[in-house]
Amino acid sequence: MEFGRLGKHCIVCKTKDFLPFKCDHCGKIVCIAHREQKNHNCTVDITQRNTSPKCPLCNKFIKLDLNEAPDRKMDEHITSGCVRHTLDLEKTKRKKEKAKAPKCGLPSCKNKEGYELVRCKLCHRSFCLTHRHAEDHRCPRLGFEKKRREVSSREKIRLAHQKRLKEVTNPKGADKIPNERQFYLEVEAKKNKIKQKTICFDKNWTIGKCIDVACEAMGIENRNNDPQAEKTHFIGKKNKAMFPFDIPLYLLVPALSPGDTVFLGSALA
């Protein structure tokens, strides 16, 4: 034949093609019907070889799937106005940085700021500063430690003191009153579930308003607005004085000073 030596056979369908294609990745000879990687079972993953094409119009890289021809993806990208199939390098970089960042061992932890992990001595897992204690991350071995601590009464006293210190350093209402007007009082109510509570008042408030705030904070029914009901008063612990409703706190100093204890009730129990 005159043209017997021209053209080559497709490796897939064995069809002789006078204008064959050579795969740029695996080097196989294919026809036009099998030129895409997925059609001739190309074994080379171009996405792993960092060969993503770059659009000449928007200068963005095109995202390719496994064994997918870049020409078709480029055509779809340009046709869509350089919107589809774009590869967000900044997003990929952020994902890598997030994967490298330390993660708290507690699945429900939502701390996103950078922090150093602390290793738990019981379960040997690493946690953020918020969940570093065994009680905070619900350590599975905490049950064994609790059995040991129940025997020690000193540990119970320490935990009670720690809880009390937390209430004193962050009393009720302190976040809503300026520092120069804060007036702290220890309020006791023996017939209530909450026996004692540190409450922050405004020194410009009258005793009547302070009683309303204290009753709400301690869950006590306040019936001072009812003329027929028994009144609730502030009674000083050190001088046993019953303070009038219409006098501001700052006018009662030194009879009632910051840090003093008052009884909340109709009469001294």
Short mmCIF file of C-alpha atoms in Angstrom, two decimals:
data_model
loop_
_atom_site.label_atom_id
_atom_site.label_comp_id
_atom_site.label_asym_id
_atom_site.label_seq_id
_atom_site.Cartn_x
_atom_site.Cartn_y
_atom_site.Cartn_z
CA MET A 1 0.00 0.00 0.00
CA GLU A 2 1.12 3.52 -0.77
CA PHE A 3 0.28 4.90 2.72
CA GLY A 4 0.91 1.71 4.69
CA ARG A 5 3.59 3.25 6.87
CA LEU A 6 1.57 6.38 7.73
CA GLY A 7 -0.52 6.67 10.91
CA LYS A 8 -0.60 4.59 14.05
CA HIS A 9 -3.05 2.29 15.77
CA CYS A 10 -4.98 3.36 18.87
CA ILE A 11 -3.98 1.31 21.91
CA VAL A 12 -7.63 1.01 23.00
CA CYS A 13 -9.75 0.35 19.89
CA LYS A 14 -6.85 -0.62 17.53
CA THR A 15 -8.19 1.83 14.93
CA LYS A 16 -5.55 3.20 12.57
CA ASP A 17 -5.48 6.97 12.80
CA PHE A 18 -3.44 9.13 10.42
CA LEU A 19 -3.50 11.97 12.98
CA PRO A 20 -3.04 10.10 16.26
CA PHE A 21 -2.69 11.65 19.70
CA LYS A 22 0.05 10.93 22.20
CA CYS A 23 -0.88 11.22 25.86
CA ASP A 24 1.34 13.82 27.54
CA HIS A 25 1.29 11.87 30.79
CA CYS A 26 1.54 8.14 30.05
CA GLY A 27 2.87 8.37 26.43
CA LYS A 28 0.23 6.06 24.91
CA ILE A 29 -0.93 6.46 21.31
CA VAL A 30 -4.69 6.99 21.09
CA CYS A 31 -7.30 8.20 18.64
CA ILE A 32 -9.47 11.26 19.02
CA ALA A 33 -12.21 9.26 20.76
CA HIS A 34 -9.83 8.07 23.51
CA ARG A 35 -7.55 11.07 23.96
CA GLU A 36 -8.90 11.95 27.41
CA GLN A 37 -7.21 10.24 30.33
CA LYS A 38 -10.34 8.55 31.61
CA ASN A 39 -11.09 7.05 28.16
CA HIS A 40 -7.76 5.22 27.74
CA ASN A 41 -7.28 4.28 31.42
CA CYS A 42 -4.33 6.59 31.99
CA THR A 43 -2.48 5.56 35.13
CA VAL A 44 -0.94 8.97 35.81
CA ASP A 45 -2.73 11.28 38.27
CA ILE A 46 -1.96 14.79 37.03
CA THR A 47 -3.44 16.36 40.17
CA GLN A 48 -0.64 14.76 42.19
CA ARG A 49 2.05 16.06 39.84
CA ASN A 50 1.16 19.72 40.37
CA THR A 51 0.28 20.19 36.71
CA SER A 52 -2.94 22.17 37.16
CA PRO A 53 -3.27 24.53 34.19
CA LYS A 54 -3.39 28.29 34.63
CA CYS A 55 -6.04 30.39 32.95
CA PRO A 56 -4.51 32.99 30.59
CA LEU A 57 -7.39 35.43 31.28
CA CYS A 58 -7.72 35.50 35.09
CA ASN A 59 -4.35 33.93 36.00
CA LYS A 60 -6.07 31.43 38.31
CA PHE A 61 -5.29 27.73 38.50
CA ILE A 62 -7.91 25.23 37.35
CA LYS A 63 -8.96 22.43 39.67
CA LEU A 64 -8.73 19.00 38.00
CA ASP A 65 -10.26 15.74 39.13
CA LEU A 66 -8.53 12.40 38.93
CA ASN A 67 -7.55 11.48 35.35
CA GLU A 68 -9.43 14.41 33.84
CA ALA A 69 -8.38 16.24 30.69
CA PRO A 70 -7.32 19.83 31.39
CA ASP A 71 -8.53 21.13 27.99
CA ARG A 72 -12.19 20.43 28.69
CA LYS A 73 -12.01 21.95 32.18
CA MET A 74 -10.28 25.03 30.77
CA ASP A 75 -13.04 25.46 28.15
CA GLU A 76 -15.75 25.22 30.81
CA HIS A 77 -13.88 27.69 33.00
CA ILE A 78 -13.51 30.32 30.26
CA THR A 79 -17.11 29.81 29.06
CA SER A 80 -18.43 30.47 32.59
CA GLY A 81 -16.61 33.79 32.73
CA CYS A 82 -13.65 32.49 34.76
CA VAL A 83 -15.92 31.41 37.62
CA ARG A 84 -16.11 27.60 37.57
CA HIS A 85 -13.37 25.10 38.48
CA THR A 86 -11.06 27.67 40.08
CA LEU A 87 -8.49 26.40 42.59
CA ASP A 88 -8.45 28.57 45.72
CA LEU A 89 -4.83 28.42 46.84
CA GLU A 90 -5.43 30.64 49.86
CA LYS A 91 -8.20 28.36 51.10
CA THR A 92 -5.98 25.32 50.62
CA LYS A 93 -3.20 27.06 52.54
CA ARG A 94 -5.56 27.91 55.40
CA LYS A 95 -6.72 24.29 55.59
CA LYS A 96 -3.12 23.09 55.86
CA GLU A 97 -2.35 25.63 58.58
CA LYS A 98 -5.51 24.61 60.44
CA ALA A 99 -4.54 20.95 60.22
CA LYS A 100 -1.10 21.73 61.66
CA ALA A 101 -2.56 23.77 64.54
CA PRO A 102 -2.80 21.96 67.88
CA LYS A 103 -6.22 20.51 68.64
CA CYS A 104 -7.79 19.99 72.02
CA GLY A 105 -8.52 16.38 72.92
CA LEU A 106 -12.12 17.27 73.81
CA PRO A 107 -14.27 16.90 70.65
CA SER A 108 -16.72 19.61 71.73
CA CYS A 109 -13.99 22.22 72.32
CA LYS A 110 -14.48 25.37 70.20
CA ASN A 111 -11.35 27.30 71.15
CA LYS A 112 -9.93 28.67 67.88
CA GLU A 113 -7.09 30.84 69.16
CA GLY A 114 -3.54 29.55 69.25
CA TYR A 115 -2.70 27.85 72.52
CA GLU A 116 -0.31 25.38 74.06
CA LEU A 117 -1.64 21.92 74.89
CA VAL A 118 -1.39 20.48 78.38
CA ARG A 119 -1.03 16.74 78.87
CA CYS A 120 -3.40 15.10 81.36
CA LYS A 121 -1.58 12.95 83.92
CA LEU A 122 -4.50 10.51 84.15
CA CYS A 123 -5.53 9.73 80.56
CA HIS A 124 -2.29 11.04 78.92
CA ARG A 125 -4.18 13.07 76.31
CA SER A 126 -3.48 16.71 75.42
CA PHE A 127 -6.01 19.49 76.08
CA CYS A 128 -6.23 23.27 75.87
CA LEU A 129 -5.92 25.47 78.94
CA THR A 130 -9.70 25.58 79.39
CA HIS A 131 -10.06 21.79 79.54
CA ARG A 132 -6.71 20.84 81.07
CA HIS A 133 -8.22 19.67 84.37
CA ALA A 134 -9.65 16.18 84.61
CA GLU A 135 -13.08 17.49 85.68
CA ASP A 136 -13.28 19.86 82.69
CA HIS A 137 -12.59 17.24 79.97
CA ARG A 138 -14.49 14.43 81.75
CA CYS A 139 -11.46 12.26 82.10
CA PRO A 140 -12.45 8.56 81.88
CA ARG A 141 -10.13 7.79 84.78
CA LEU A 142 -11.60 10.48 87.00
CA GLY A 143 -13.84 7.96 88.74
CA PHE A 144 -10.86 6.20 90.26
CA GLU A 145 -9.41 9.50 91.45
CA LYS A 146 -12.71 10.56 92.98
CA LYS A 147 -12.79 7.43 95.13
CA ARG A 148 -9.44 8.40 96.58
CA ARG A 149 -10.46 12.04 97.14
CA GLU A 150 -13.71 11.20 98.92
CA VAL A 151 -11.70 9.84 101.83
CA SER A 152 -9.88 13.15 102.32
CA SER A 153 -11.90 15.82 104.13
CA ARG A 154 -9.14 18.37 103.48
CA GLU A 155 -9.85 18.12 99.75
CA LYS A 156 -13.54 18.88 100.35
CA ILE A 157 -12.61 21.96 102.38
CA ARG A 158 -10.27 23.12 99.62
CA LEU A 159 -12.95 22.77 96.91
CA ALA A 160 -15.51 24.61 99.05
CA HIS A 161 -13.02 27.42 99.65
CA GLN A 162 -12.27 27.57 95.92
CA LYS A 163 -15.98 27.86 95.10
CA ARG A 164 -16.44 30.55 97.72
CA LEU A 165 -13.45 32.50 96.40
CA LYS A 166 -14.92 32.40 92.90
CA GLU A 167 -18.19 33.89 94.15
CA VAL A 168 -16.33 36.66 95.99
CA THR A 169 -14.08 37.61 93.06
CA ASN A 170 -16.97 37.58 90.58
CA PRO A 171 -20.11 38.54 92.54
CA LYS A 172 -23.59 38.93 91.14
CA GLY A 173 -24.08 42.22 89.23
CA ALA A 174 -20.43 43.35 89.27
CA ASP A 175 -20.22 43.47 85.47
CA LYS A 176 -23.02 46.06 85.16
CA ILE A 177 -21.87 48.63 87.75
CA PRO A 178 -18.84 50.96 87.37
CA ASN A 179 -15.94 50.21 89.70
CA GLU A 180 -16.16 53.54 91.55
CA ARG A 181 -19.83 52.86 92.48
CA GLN A 182 -19.59 49.18 93.46
CA PHE A 183 -20.74 48.31 96.99
CA TYR A 184 -20.28 44.67 98.07
CA LEU A 185 -22.40 43.03 100.75
CA GLU A 186 -22.68 39.51 102.14
CA VAL A 187 -26.39 38.68 102.11
CA GLU A 188 -27.68 35.84 104.30
CA ALA A 189 -31.11 34.22 104.26
CA LYS A 190 -31.31 31.26 106.62
CA LYS A 191 -34.76 30.08 105.51
CA ASN A 192 -33.78 30.00 101.85
CA LYS A 193 -32.01 27.32 99.76
CA ILE A 194 -29.17 29.78 99.07
CA LYS A 195 -27.93 30.53 102.58
CA GLN A 196 -25.34 33.17 101.71
CA LYS A 197 -24.33 35.10 98.61
CA THR A 198 -21.96 37.95 97.75
CA ILE A 199 -23.87 40.59 95.78
CA CYS A 200 -22.59 43.81 94.23
CA PHE A 201 -24.84 46.86 94.59
CA ASP A 202 -24.63 50.44 93.37
CA LYS A 203 -23.80 52.77 96.26
CA ASN A 204 -26.39 55.25 94.91
CA TRP A 205 -29.20 52.70 95.17
CA THR A 206 -31.67 52.93 98.02
CA ILE A 207 -32.08 50.07 100.47
CA GLY A 208 -35.44 49.23 98.89
CA LYS A 209 -33.89 48.67 95.46
CA CYS A 210 -31.03 46.66 96.98
CA ILE A 211 -33.58 44.38 98.65
CA ASP A 212 -35.33 43.86 95.30
CA VAL A 213 -32.01 42.93 93.62
CA ALA A 214 -31.01 40.62 96.49
CA CYS A 215 -34.36 38.80 96.47
CA GLU A 216 -34.10 38.23 92.71
CA ALA A 217 -30.51 36.98 92.98
CA MET A 218 -31.29 34.54 95.80
CA GLY A 219 -34.68 33.39 94.52
CA ILE A 220 -36.72 34.85 97.41
CA GLU A 221 -40.29 36.04 96.99
CA ASN A 222 -40.44 39.81 97.42
CA ARG A 223 -43.82 41.22 98.52
CA ASN A 224 -42.73 44.70 99.63
CA ASN A 225 -45.12 46.26 97.09
CA ASP A 226 -48.08 44.63 98.84
CA PRO A 227 -49.24 46.94 101.67
CA GLN A 228 -50.83 44.05 103.59
CA ALA A 229 -47.85 41.67 103.30
CA GLU A 230 -44.98 41.40 105.74
CA LYS A 231 -42.02 43.54 104.65
CA THR A 232 -38.57 42.22 103.83
CA HIS A 233 -35.70 44.23 105.35
CA PHE A 234 -31.93 44.47 105.44
CA ILE A 235 -30.79 43.82 109.02
CA GLY A 236 -27.15 44.48 109.94
CA LYS A 237 -25.31 41.56 111.47
CA LYS A 238 -22.87 43.58 113.57
CA ASN A 239 -25.30 46.17 114.96
CA LYS A 240 -28.68 44.41 114.50
CA ALA A 241 -30.04 47.60 112.88
CA MET A 242 -32.98 47.53 110.44
CA PHE A 243 -32.17 49.94 107.62
CA PRO A 244 -34.89 52.20 106.11
CA PHE A 245 -36.01 51.64 102.54
CA ASP A 246 -35.50 55.17 101.19
CA ILE A 247 -31.87 55.84 102.23
CA PRO A 248 -29.01 55.30 99.72
CA LEU A 249 -26.21 52.93 100.65
CA TYR A 250 -23.43 55.52 100.76
CA LEU A 251 -25.28 57.53 103.44
CA LEU A 252 -25.29 54.51 105.79
CA VAL A 253 -21.49 54.35 106.07
CA PRO A 254 -20.05 53.49 108.65
CA ALA A 255 -23.19 51.80 110.01
CA LEU A 256 -23.13 49.67 106.85
CA SER A 257 -19.74 49.41 105.15
CA PRO A 258 -18.62 47.48 102.03
CA GLY A 259 -17.98 43.86 102.90
CA ASP A 260 -20.42 43.74 105.83
CA THR A 261 -22.97 40.98 106.28
CA VAL A 262 -26.72 41.68 106.32
CA PHE A 263 -29.67 39.43 106.98
CA LEU A 264 -32.49 39.40 104.42
CA GLY A 265 -35.82 38.83 106.04
CA SER A 266 -38.73 40.22 108.02
CA ALA A 267 -36.98 39.78 111.36
CA LEU A 268 -33.64 38.53 112.63
CA ALA A 269 -33.77 34.76 112.78
#
